[in-house]
Short mmCIF file of C-alpha atoms in Angstrom, two decimals:
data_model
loop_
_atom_site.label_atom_id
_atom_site.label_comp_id
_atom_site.label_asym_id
_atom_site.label_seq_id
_atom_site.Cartn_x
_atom_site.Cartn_y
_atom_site.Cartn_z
CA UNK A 1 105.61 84.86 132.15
CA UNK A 2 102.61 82.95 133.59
CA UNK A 3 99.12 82.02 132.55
CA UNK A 4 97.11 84.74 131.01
CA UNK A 5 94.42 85.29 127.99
CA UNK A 6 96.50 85.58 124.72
CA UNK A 7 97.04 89.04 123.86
CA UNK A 8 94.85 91.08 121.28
CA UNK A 9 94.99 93.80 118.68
CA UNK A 10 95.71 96.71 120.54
CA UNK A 11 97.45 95.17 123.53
CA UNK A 12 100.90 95.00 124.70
CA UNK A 13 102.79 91.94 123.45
CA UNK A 14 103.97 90.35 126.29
CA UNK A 15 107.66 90.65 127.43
CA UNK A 16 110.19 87.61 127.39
CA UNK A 17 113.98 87.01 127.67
CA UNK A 18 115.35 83.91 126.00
CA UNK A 19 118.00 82.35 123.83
CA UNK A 20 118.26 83.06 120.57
CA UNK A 21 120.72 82.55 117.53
CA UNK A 22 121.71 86.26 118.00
CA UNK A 23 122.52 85.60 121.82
CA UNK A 24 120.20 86.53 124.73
CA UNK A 25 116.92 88.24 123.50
CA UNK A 26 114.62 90.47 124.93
CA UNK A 27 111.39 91.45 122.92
CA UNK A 28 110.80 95.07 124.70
CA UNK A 29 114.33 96.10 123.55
CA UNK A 30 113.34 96.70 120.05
CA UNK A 31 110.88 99.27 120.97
CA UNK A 32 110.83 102.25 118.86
CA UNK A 33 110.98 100.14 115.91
CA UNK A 34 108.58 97.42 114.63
CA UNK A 35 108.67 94.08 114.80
CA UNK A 36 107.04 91.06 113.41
CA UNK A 37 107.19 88.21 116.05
CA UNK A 38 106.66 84.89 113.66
CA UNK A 39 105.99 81.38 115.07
CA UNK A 40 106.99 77.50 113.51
CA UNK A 41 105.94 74.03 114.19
CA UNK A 42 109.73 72.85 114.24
CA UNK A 43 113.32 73.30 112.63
CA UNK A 44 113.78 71.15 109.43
CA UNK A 45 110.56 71.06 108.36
CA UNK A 46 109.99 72.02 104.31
CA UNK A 47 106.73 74.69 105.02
CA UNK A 48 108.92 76.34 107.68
CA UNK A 49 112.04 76.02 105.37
CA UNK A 50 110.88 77.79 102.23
CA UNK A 51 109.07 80.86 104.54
CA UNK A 52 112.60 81.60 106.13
CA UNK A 53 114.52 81.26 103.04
CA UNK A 54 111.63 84.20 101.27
CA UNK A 55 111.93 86.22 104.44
CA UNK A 56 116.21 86.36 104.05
CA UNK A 57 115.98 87.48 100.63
CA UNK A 58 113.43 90.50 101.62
CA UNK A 59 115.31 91.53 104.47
CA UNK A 60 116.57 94.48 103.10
CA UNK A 61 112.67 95.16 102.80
CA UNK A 62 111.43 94.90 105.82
CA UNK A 63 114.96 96.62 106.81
CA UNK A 64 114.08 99.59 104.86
CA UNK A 65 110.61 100.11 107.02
CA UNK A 66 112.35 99.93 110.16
CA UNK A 67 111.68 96.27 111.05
CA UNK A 68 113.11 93.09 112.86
CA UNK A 69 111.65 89.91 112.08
CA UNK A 70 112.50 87.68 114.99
CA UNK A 71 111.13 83.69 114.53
CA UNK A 72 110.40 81.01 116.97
CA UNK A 73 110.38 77.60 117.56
CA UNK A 74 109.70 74.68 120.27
CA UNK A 75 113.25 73.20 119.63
CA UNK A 76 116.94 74.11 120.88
CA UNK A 77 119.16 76.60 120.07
CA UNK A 78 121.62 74.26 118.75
CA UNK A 79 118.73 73.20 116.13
CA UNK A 80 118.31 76.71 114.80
CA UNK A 81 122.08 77.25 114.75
CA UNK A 82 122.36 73.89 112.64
CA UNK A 83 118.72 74.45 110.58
CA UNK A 84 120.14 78.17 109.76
CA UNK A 85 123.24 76.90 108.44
CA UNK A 86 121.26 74.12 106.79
CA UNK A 87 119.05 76.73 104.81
CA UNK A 88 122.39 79.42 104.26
CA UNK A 89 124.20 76.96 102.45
CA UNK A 90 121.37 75.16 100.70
CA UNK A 91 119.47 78.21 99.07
CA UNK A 92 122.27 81.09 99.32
CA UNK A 93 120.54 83.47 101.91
CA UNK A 94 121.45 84.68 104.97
CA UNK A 95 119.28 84.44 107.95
CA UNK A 96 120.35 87.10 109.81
CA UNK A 97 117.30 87.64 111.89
CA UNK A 98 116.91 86.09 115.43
CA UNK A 99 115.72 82.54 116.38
CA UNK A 100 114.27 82.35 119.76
CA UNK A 101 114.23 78.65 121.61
CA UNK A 102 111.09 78.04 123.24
CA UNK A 103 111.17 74.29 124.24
CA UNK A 104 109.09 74.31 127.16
CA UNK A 105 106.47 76.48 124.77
CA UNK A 106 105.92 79.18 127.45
CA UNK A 107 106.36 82.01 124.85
CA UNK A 108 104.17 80.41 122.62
CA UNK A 109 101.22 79.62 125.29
CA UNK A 110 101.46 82.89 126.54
CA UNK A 111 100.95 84.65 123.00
CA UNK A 112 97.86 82.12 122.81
CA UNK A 113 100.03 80.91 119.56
CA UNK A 114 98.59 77.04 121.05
CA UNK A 115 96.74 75.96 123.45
CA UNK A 116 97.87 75.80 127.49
CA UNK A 117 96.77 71.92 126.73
CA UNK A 118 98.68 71.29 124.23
CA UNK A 119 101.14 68.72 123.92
CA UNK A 120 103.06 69.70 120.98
CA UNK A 121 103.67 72.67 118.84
CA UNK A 122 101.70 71.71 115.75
CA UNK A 123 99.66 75.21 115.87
CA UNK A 124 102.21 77.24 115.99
CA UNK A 125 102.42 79.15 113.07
CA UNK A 126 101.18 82.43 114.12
CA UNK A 127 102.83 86.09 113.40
CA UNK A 128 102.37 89.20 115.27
CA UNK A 129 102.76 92.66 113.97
CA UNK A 130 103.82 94.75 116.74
CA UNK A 131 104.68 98.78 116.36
CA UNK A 132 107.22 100.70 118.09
CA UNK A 133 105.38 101.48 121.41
CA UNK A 134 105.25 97.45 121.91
CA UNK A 135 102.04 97.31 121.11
CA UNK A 136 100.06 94.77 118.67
CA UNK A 137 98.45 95.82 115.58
CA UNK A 138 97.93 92.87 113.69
CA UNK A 139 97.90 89.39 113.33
CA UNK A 140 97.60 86.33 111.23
CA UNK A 141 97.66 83.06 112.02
CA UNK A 142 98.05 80.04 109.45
CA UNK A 143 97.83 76.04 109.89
CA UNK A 144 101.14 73.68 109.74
CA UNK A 145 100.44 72.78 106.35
CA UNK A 146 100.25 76.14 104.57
CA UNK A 147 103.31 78.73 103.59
CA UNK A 148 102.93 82.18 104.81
CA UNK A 149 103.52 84.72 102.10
CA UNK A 150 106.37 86.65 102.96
CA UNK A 151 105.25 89.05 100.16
CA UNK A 152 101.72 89.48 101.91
CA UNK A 153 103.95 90.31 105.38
CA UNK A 154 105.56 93.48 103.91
CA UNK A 155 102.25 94.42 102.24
CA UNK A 156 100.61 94.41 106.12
CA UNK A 157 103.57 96.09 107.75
CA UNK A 158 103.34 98.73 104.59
CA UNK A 159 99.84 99.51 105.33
CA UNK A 160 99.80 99.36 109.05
CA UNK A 161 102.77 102.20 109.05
CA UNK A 162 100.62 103.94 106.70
CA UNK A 163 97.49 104.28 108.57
CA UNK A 164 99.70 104.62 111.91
CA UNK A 165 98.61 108.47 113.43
CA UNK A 166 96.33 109.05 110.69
CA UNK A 167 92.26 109.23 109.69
CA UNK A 168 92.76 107.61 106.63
CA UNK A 169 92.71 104.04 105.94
CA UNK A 170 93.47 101.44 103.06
CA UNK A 171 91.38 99.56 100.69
CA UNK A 172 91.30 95.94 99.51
CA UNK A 173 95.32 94.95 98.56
CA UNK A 174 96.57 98.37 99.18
CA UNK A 175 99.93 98.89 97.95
CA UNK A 176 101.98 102.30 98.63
CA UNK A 177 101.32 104.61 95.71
CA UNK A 178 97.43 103.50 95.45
CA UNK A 179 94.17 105.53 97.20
CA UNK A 180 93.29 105.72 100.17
CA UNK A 181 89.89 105.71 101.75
CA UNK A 182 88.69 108.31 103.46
CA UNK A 183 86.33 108.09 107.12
CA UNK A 184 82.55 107.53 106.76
CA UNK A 185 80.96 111.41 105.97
CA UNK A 186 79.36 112.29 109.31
CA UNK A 187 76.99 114.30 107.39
CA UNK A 188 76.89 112.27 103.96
CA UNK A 189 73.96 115.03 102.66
CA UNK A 190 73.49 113.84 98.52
CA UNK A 191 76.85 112.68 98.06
CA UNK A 192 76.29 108.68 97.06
CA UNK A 193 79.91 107.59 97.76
CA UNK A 194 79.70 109.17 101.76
CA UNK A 195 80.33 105.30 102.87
CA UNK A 196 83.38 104.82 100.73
CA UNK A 197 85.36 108.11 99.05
CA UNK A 198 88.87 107.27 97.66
CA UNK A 199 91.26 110.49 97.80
CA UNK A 200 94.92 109.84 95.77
CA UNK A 201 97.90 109.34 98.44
CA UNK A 202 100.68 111.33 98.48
#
């Protein structure tokens, strides 16, 4: 990889190869399914601790809408192996997901996750949502000292499969089951809802 603007909504997420706790990794071999590429600050840490530990017990969640999680950190392999283990035994979970190394923080400079100045990893804890074409649809970034909500993760991924091809889109905390919104009326004529018509999803 080499210097570049971090990548947008609507770009391609950039390709890598590195280590991981599932062996050698390569981002553009999960294409066809989606994938939600999630950043750390560091191994051991207790923010960092509790969002892995929610993420293992939804994996048969996010499994169930075609999805990899794959994390990242700044620090070795050997630390994820031993943090992993760490969390398994400590909370009952399996983290069965991939752990990429990034010590030099390439991966994360080139997904803009911190800054090319930076001199630590304290930013990073950043999560793209990237569909099966490789391309990125959403994402969210949070500071070191705030929990993700792993909850809130499926709820995007939901929604952004459910808008994915069509004209519709989703309201305000949009959960599968609930309306959808229909396009602006080109020709709204009397009607006063033409800005914002709900229509039942099936």
């Amino acid at each position: 990889m080499h210097d570049q603007s971090p990548p947008s909504i609507g770009e391609p997420a950039p390709d890598f190869i590195a280590r991981s706790t599932k062996g050698q990794f390569q981002l553009s071999a999960l294409r066809g399914r989606w994938t939600i590429f999630f950043s750390h600050p560091a191994d051991f840490t207790p923010v960092c601790s509790t969002e892995f530990v929610a993420l293992a017990r939804r994996r048969e969640a996010f499994a169930a809408l075609d999805c990899q999680l794959v994390g990242l950190s700044v620090d070795s392999l050997y630390a994820h192996i031993a943090w992993a283990r760490a969390l398994e035994n400590l909370f009952d979970v399996t983290i069965d997901f991939p752990v990429i190394e990034d010590p030099t923080m390439a991966i994360g400079r080139a997904y803009g996750m911190i800054r090319a100045d930076a001199t630590d990893s304290m930013a990073m804890r950043t999560t793209f949502f990237i569909d099966p074409a490789g391309i990125i649809r959403a994402t969210t970034c949070y500071p070191h000292n705030v929990g993700r909500s792993a909850d809130e993760m499926l709820r995007l991924l939901r929604a952004l499969q459910r808008v994915d091809g069509s004209d519709r889109l989703v309201p305000e905390g949009w959960e599968p089951g609930r309306p959808v919104l229909l396009p602006p009326d080109d020709q709204p004529g009397d009607a006063a809802d033409w800005f914002c018509r709900f229509e039942a999803d099936n």
